[in-house]
Coordinates of N, CA and C in Angstrom, one line a residue:
M1 N 117.5 134.6 200.5 CA 117.5 133.9 201.9 C 118.5 133.2 202.0
P2 N 119.2 133.3 203.6 CA 120.2 132.2 203.9 C 119.9 130.9 204.0
E3 N 120.6 129.9 204.1 CA 120.5 128.6 204.6 C 121.1 128.3 205.0
A4 N 120.9 126.8 205.9 CA 122.0 126.3 207.0 C 122.2 124.7 206.7
V5 N 123.2 124.0 206.8 CA 123.4 123.1 206.3 C 123.2 121.5 207.6
L6 N 122.8 120.7 207.7 CA 122.7 119.7 209.0 C 123.7 119.1 208.8
S7 N 124.6 118.8 209.4 CA 125.5 118.2 209.7 C 125.3 116.7 210.0
S8 N 126.1 115.9 210.0 CA 126.4 114.4 210.1 C 126.0 113.8 211.3
K9 N 126.4 115.3 212.3 CA 126.1 115.2 213.7 C 125.2 115.9 214.6
G10 N 124.1 116.3 213.1 CA 123.3 116.8 213.6 C 123.2 118.4 213.9
Q11 N 124.3 119.0 214.1 CA 124.8 120.4 214.2 C 124.5 121.2 212.9
V12 N 124.1 122.6 213.2 CA 123.8 123.4 212.6 C 124.4 124.9 212.4
V13 N 124.9 125.4 211.6 CA 125.7 126.9 211.8 C 124.7 127.6 211.0
L14 N 124.8 129.1 212.2 CA 123.8 129.7 211.9 C 124.5 130.8 210.8
P15 N 123.9 131.1 209.8 CA 124.6 132.2 208.8 C 125.3 133.5 209.2
R16 N 126.2 134.1 209.4 CA 127.0 134.8 209.8 C 126.1 136.3 209.4
E17 N 125.3 136.3 208.6 CA 124.5 137.5 208.7 C 122.9 137.6 209.9
I18 N 123.0 136.2 209.9 CA 121.6 136.0 210.8 C 122.4 136.5 212.5
R19 N 123.6 135.9 212.8 CA 124.7 136.2 213.8 C 124.7 137.4 214.0
E20 N 124.7 137.8 213.1 CA 125.5 139.5 213.2 C 123.7 140.7 213.9
T21 N 123.1 139.7 213.4 CA 121.8 140.8 213.6 C 121.2 140.7 214.3
L22 N 121.4 139.7 215.0 CA 120.5 139.4 216.4 C 121.8 139.1 217.6
G23 N 122.8 139.9 217.0 CA 124.0 139.8 218.3 C 124.5 138.3 218.9
L24 N 124.5 137.3 218.4 CA 124.8 136.3 218.7 C 126.4 135.8 219.0
R25 N 126.7 135.6 219.7 CA 127.6 134.7 219.6 C 128.1 133.4 220.7
E26 N 129.7 132.9 220.2 CA 129.6 131.6 220.9 C 129.4 131.8 222.2
G27 N 129.0 130.3 222.3 CA 128.4 130.2 223.8 C 127.1 130.7 224.2
D28 N 126.4 131.6 223.5 CA 125.3 132.1 223.4 C 123.9 130.5 223.5
R29 N 122.9 130.7 224.3 CA 121.8 129.8 224.0 C 120.8 130.1 223.8
L30 N 120.2 129.0 222.8 CA 119.1 129.2 222.2 C 117.9 128.1 222.6
R31 N 116.8 128.8 222.5 CA 115.6 127.8 222.2 C 115.4 126.9 221.2
V32 N 114.7 125.6 221.3 CA 114.9 125.5 220.1 C 113.5 124.4 220.0
E33 N 112.7 125.1 219.3 CA 111.1 124.7 219.7 C 110.4 123.9 218.1
I34 N 109.7 123.1 218.5 CA 108.8 122.7 217.3 C 107.7 123.0 217.1
E35 N 107.0 123.7 215.7 CA 105.7 124.8 216.0 C 105.0 124.0 214.7
D36 N 104.2 123.2 214.8 CA 103.5 122.7 213.6 C 104.6 121.7 212.9
D37 N 105.1 122.5 212.0 CA 105.6 121.6 210.9 C 107.3 122.4 210.4
H38 N 107.4 122.9 211.6 CA 108.7 123.8 211.1 C 109.6 124.0 212.9
I39 N 110.9 124.2 212.7 CA 111.4 124.5 213.6 C 112.0 125.8 214.4
T40 N 111.4 126.3 215.3 CA 111.9 127.6 215.6 C 113.0 127.5 216.7
I41 N 114.2 128.3 216.2 CA 115.1 128.8 217.1 C 115.4 130.2 217.7
R42 N 114.8 130.4 218.5 CA 115.4 131.9 219.2 C 116.2 132.1 220.4
P43 N 116.9 133.1 220.5 CA 118.0 133.3 221.7 C 117.3 133.4 223.0
I44 N 118.1 132.9 224.0 CA 117.5 133.1 225.1 C 118.2 134.3 226.1
R45 N 117.4 135.4 226.0 CA 117.9 136.6 226.5 C 117.9 136.2 228.3
S46 N 119.2 136.7 228.7 CA 119.0 136.7 230.2 C 118.9 138.1 231.0
S47 N 118.0 138.4 231.5 CA 117.7 139.4 231.9 C 118.4 139.8 233.8
N48 N 119.3 138.8 233.2 CA 120.4 138.3 234.9 C 120.9 139.5 235.1
V49 N 121.0 140.3 236.1 CA 122.3 141.5 236.2 C 123.6 140.8 236.0
Q50 N 124.1 140.1 236.3 CA 125.4 139.3 236.2 C 125.2 139.0 234.3
D51 N 124.8 139.4 233.8 CA 125.1 138.8 232.0 C 126.0 139.9 231.8
W52 N 127.4 140.3 232.0 CA 128.3 141.3 231.9 C 128.1 141.4 230.1
R53 N 127.7 140.7 229.6 CA 128.0 140.9 228.0 C 127.0 142.0 227.5
R54 N 126.1 142.2 228.4 CA 124.9 143.5 227.5 C 125.7 144.6 228.1
W55 N 126.5 144.6 228.5 CA 127.3 146.0 228.5 C 128.4 145.9 227.5
R56 N 128.7 145.6 227.1 CA 129.7 145.5 225.9 C 129.6 146.5 225.4
G57 N 130.8 147.6 225.3 CA 130.7 148.3 224.5 C 130.0 149.7 224.7
V58 N 129.5 149.6 226.0 CA 128.7 150.7 226.6 C 129.9 152.3 226.6
L59 N 131.1 151.4 227.2 CA 131.6 152.9 227.0 C 132.9 153.1 226.2
A60 N 132.6 152.7 225.1 CA 133.5 152.5 223.8 C 133.6 154.5 223.6
G61 N 134.3 154.8 223.6 CA 134.6 155.9 222.7 C 134.8 157.5 224.2
T62 N 134.7 156.6 225.2 CA 134.9 157.2 226.2 C 136.0 157.1 226.8
T63 N 136.5 158.3 228.1 CA 137.8 157.9 228.8 C 137.8 157.2 230.0
A64 N 136.4 156.6 230.2 CA 136.0 155.7 231.1 C 137.7 155.2 231.7
L65 N 138.2 153.8 231.0 CA 139.0 153.3 230.9 C 140.0 154.4 231.8
A66 N 140.6 154.8 231.1 CA 142.0 156.1 231.7 C 141.6 157.0 232.6
D67 N 140.5 157.3 233.3 CA 140.0 157.6 234.2 C 140.0 157.1 235.6
H68 N 140.0 155.9 235.3 CA 139.5 154.3 236.1 C 141.3 154.3 236.8
L69 N 142.4 154.1 235.8 CA 143.4 153.7 236.0 C 144.1 154.9 236.4
A70 N 144.0 156.3 236.2 CA 144.5 157.3 236.8 C 143.5 157.3 238.7
E71 N 142.6 157.2 238.5 CA 142.3 157.4 240.0 C 142.8 156.1 240.8
H72 N 143.3 154.8 240.1 CA 143.5 154.0 240.8 C 144.7 154.3 241.3
S73 N 145.6 154.8 240.3 CA 147.1 155.1 240.7 C 147.1 156.0 242.2
E74 N 146.2 157.4 241.8 CA 146.2 158.1 243.0 C 146.1 157.6 244.3
E75 N 145.3 156.4 244.1 CA 144.7 155.7 245.5 C 145.9 155.0 245.9
V76 N 146.7 154.2 245.0 CA 148.0 153.4 245.4 C 149.1 154.4 246.1
T77 N 149.2 155.4 245.3 CA 150.0 156.9 245.7 C 149.6 157.0 247.0
D78 N 148.5 157.3 247.2 CA 148.4 157.7 248.7 C 148.1 156.8 249.5
E79 N 148.4 155.4 249.3 CA 148.2 154.6 250.4 C 149.7 154.2 250.7
R80 N 150.7 154.7 250.0 CA 152.5 154.6 250.1 C 153.0 155.8 250.8
L81 N 152.2 156.7 250.8 CA 152.5 157.5 251.8 C 152.6 157.5 253.4
P82 N 153.4 158.3 254.4 CA 152.9 158.0 255.6 C 152.2 158.7 256.2

């Protein structure tokens, strides 16, 4: 079972396998609660549509970026023509 150590500043580093399993990244917010005689740490998952990180990697393996750039290039060219 993974362990963490409390620093002199009260900081805890979550083990890599736990961060990877939960998909945690730098800057993610966590809820810390006391339940009976133990500490519970849970990620705060935003249901906010503006949280772009939940879409990260969705288009991996597709030609979406190349298609977008080609379309943009066509638009720019069309606007420059008389």
